Amino acid sequence: MLLSEGVMASEEHTVTDDGQITAHGQKPERAESAFRTWRRSRPFIGGVLLVISGIEMFFSGQLDFGELHIQLGIEGLQATIIPILLVLLGILAVTMPAHHIFYGVVALAVALYSLVGVNLGGFIIGMLLGCVGGILVVAWMPKGSRRRSAAADGTDEDDSDAEGADA
């Protein structure tokens, strides 16, 4: 009882309606933790890197040198379609994580093709961002799947480390 009265009376801490204790001037962690759990349940970083690479490639393909602006035939179309496709794949990977392997493989192939199709892949920066983003999207695993796969194999992570050290 004394502890709760001391916390309520203190100027440094605030008690919310839910009973959470927060430092003075800070908001409750409810919104932050909700976003954190949403972000961790999908390939967020890989999707963001794909979107950034698409935006970078789009603007690198639309550069003008004075009054000289050259876009020839299919190459001009590629400089628009490839970045839009990378942005779309990044958004889809984040919003629909069940298909992350498909989106990641397609994004990786498109990012590699951008080396030829879009100003050396957005001056190589966009291509590298797209490749890393595609790899992260493919490599992402839901949080519980590691535990399930280890349980299905009948091995424990500590046991596999010990076996590797013996060999």
C-alpha positions as MATLAB code, in Angstrom:
seq = 'MLLSEGVMASEEHTVTDDGQITAHGQKPERAESAFRTWRRSRPFIGGVLLVISGIEMFFSGQLDFGELHIQLGIEGLQATIIPILLVLLGILAVTMPAHHIFYGVVALAVALYSLVGVNLGGFIIGMLLGCVGGILVVAWMPKGSRRRSAAADGTDEDDSDAEGADA';
ca = [
       0.000    0.000    0.000;
       2.794    2.407    0.852;
       4.620    1.562   -2.351;
       1.613    2.303   -4.556;
       0.895    5.552   -2.730;
       4.523    6.583   -3.089;
       4.482    5.893   -6.795;
       1.218    7.772   -7.323;
       2.397   10.753   -5.304;
       5.770   10.921   -6.988;
       6.286   13.523   -9.703;
       8.666   11.248  -11.592;
       6.187    8.450  -12.288;
       2.631    8.326  -13.577;
       0.108    5.522  -13.171;
      -2.187    5.050  -16.161;
      -5.765    3.818  -16.097;
      -4.542    0.328  -17.001;
      -2.287    0.244  -13.976;
       0.948    0.670  -15.951;
       3.630    2.787  -14.348;
       5.471    5.108  -16.721;
       8.171    7.670  -16.204;
       7.061   11.282  -16.209;
       6.683   12.642  -19.724;
       6.563    9.216  -21.378;
       3.529    7.647  -22.979;
       2.456    4.141  -22.031;
       4.270    1.382  -23.902;
       1.055   -0.069  -25.270;
       1.241    1.499  -28.760;
       4.969    0.882  -29.052;
       4.668   -2.744  -28.053;
       1.736   -3.270  -30.430;
       3.786   -1.912  -33.330;
       6.795   -3.961  -32.198;
       4.818   -7.212  -32.196;
       3.276   -6.361  -35.587;
       6.724   -5.553  -37.029;
       8.292   -8.741  -35.675;
       5.546  -10.877  -37.197;
       6.613  -10.027  -40.758;
       9.780   -9.365  -42.848;
       9.683   -5.643  -42.085;
      13.328   -4.615  -42.597;
      13.628   -6.523  -45.888;
      10.419   -4.958  -47.182;
      11.560   -1.473  -46.222;
      14.897   -2.020  -47.981;
      13.045   -3.136  -51.129;
      10.875   -0.016  -51.062;
      13.925    2.231  -50.558;
      15.778    0.525  -53.423;
      12.790    0.992  -55.732;
      12.522    4.677  -54.865;
      16.263    5.168  -55.354;
      16.187    3.416  -58.738;
      13.176    5.415  -59.850;
      14.850    8.735  -59.161;
      18.198    7.643  -60.584;
      16.467    6.655  -63.831;
      14.697   10.005  -64.142;
      17.779   12.205  -64.036;
      18.175   15.080  -66.447;
      21.518   16.486  -67.525;
      20.627   20.038  -68.428;
      18.243   19.797  -71.321;
      19.353   16.292  -72.217;
      16.858   13.604  -71.215;
      17.218   10.278  -72.972;
      14.849    7.354  -72.694;
      14.876    4.922  -75.572;
      12.130    2.385  -76.213;
      12.005   -0.552  -73.859;
      14.836    0.819  -71.717;
      12.713    3.808  -70.773;
       9.907    1.480  -69.789;
      12.272   -0.678  -67.720;
      13.477    2.380  -65.826;
       9.888    2.884  -64.675;
       8.558   -0.668  -64.287;
      11.478   -2.198  -62.340;
      11.419    0.389  -59.504;
       7.627    0.214  -59.268;
       7.847   -3.583  -59.115;
      10.430   -3.428  -56.304;
       8.275   -1.031  -54.288;
       5.233   -3.254  -54.823;
       7.138   -6.398  -53.818;
       8.423   -4.684  -50.661;
       4.911   -3.615  -49.664;
       3.493   -7.072  -50.411;
       6.236   -8.785  -48.397;
       5.348   -6.681  -45.362;
       1.577   -6.912  -45.684;
       1.357  -10.595  -46.715;
       4.172  -12.459  -44.922;
       2.779  -15.893  -45.806;
       4.205  -15.511  -49.330;
       7.535  -14.000  -48.284;
       9.686  -16.571  -50.107;
       8.019  -15.904  -53.463;
       8.209  -12.122  -53.038;
      11.825  -12.283  -51.914;
      12.968  -14.477  -54.813;
      11.197  -12.298  -57.398;
      12.586   -9.141  -55.772;
      16.097  -10.586  -55.796;
      15.812  -11.474  -59.499;
      14.401   -8.038  -60.378;
      17.109   -6.274  -58.343;
      19.815   -8.236  -60.138;
      18.239   -7.518  -63.529;
      18.181   -3.803  -62.683;
      21.955   -3.788  -63.153;
      21.256   -4.051  -66.891;
      17.848   -2.352  -67.051;
      18.144    0.753  -64.876;
      21.328    2.869  -64.927;
      23.582    0.149  -63.504;
      20.953   -0.763  -60.935;
      20.435    2.760  -59.678;
      24.166    3.411  -59.707;
      24.707    0.075  -57.900;
      23.268    1.440  -54.630;
      19.672    0.534  -55.516;
      20.688   -2.896  -56.736;
      22.585   -3.650  -53.520;
      19.691   -2.430  -51.361;
      17.279   -4.552  -53.406;
      19.469   -7.663  -53.190;
      19.927   -7.334  -49.430;
      16.204   -6.652  -48.979;
      15.267   -9.668  -51.108;
      17.633  -11.903  -49.164;
      16.232  -10.664  -45.844;
      12.677  -11.276  -47.036;
      13.514  -14.842  -48.108;
      15.491  -15.598  -44.935;
      12.835  -14.256  -42.546;
      11.130  -16.811  -40.287;
       8.131  -16.374  -38.044;
       9.169  -16.267  -34.403;
       7.681  -19.622  -33.368;
       8.859  -21.612  -36.396;
      12.419  -22.013  -35.063;
      11.120  -23.639  -31.923;
       8.733  -25.847  -33.897;
      11.430  -26.993  -36.316;
      13.835  -27.779  -33.457;
      11.096  -29.709  -31.653;
      10.224  -31.627  -34.829;
      13.878  -32.610  -35.296;
      14.060  -33.702  -31.678;
      17.199  -31.671  -31.103;
      17.898  -28.803  -28.820;
      20.084  -25.866  -29.851;
      22.459  -26.597  -26.954;
      22.760  -30.255  -28.037;
      23.638  -29.295  -31.606;
      26.340  -26.907  -30.377;
      27.858  -29.635  -28.225;
      27.812  -32.127  -31.113;
      29.515  -29.594  -33.392;
      32.242  -29.011  -30.822;
      32.944  -32.758  -30.502;
      33.386  -33.263  -34.239;
];
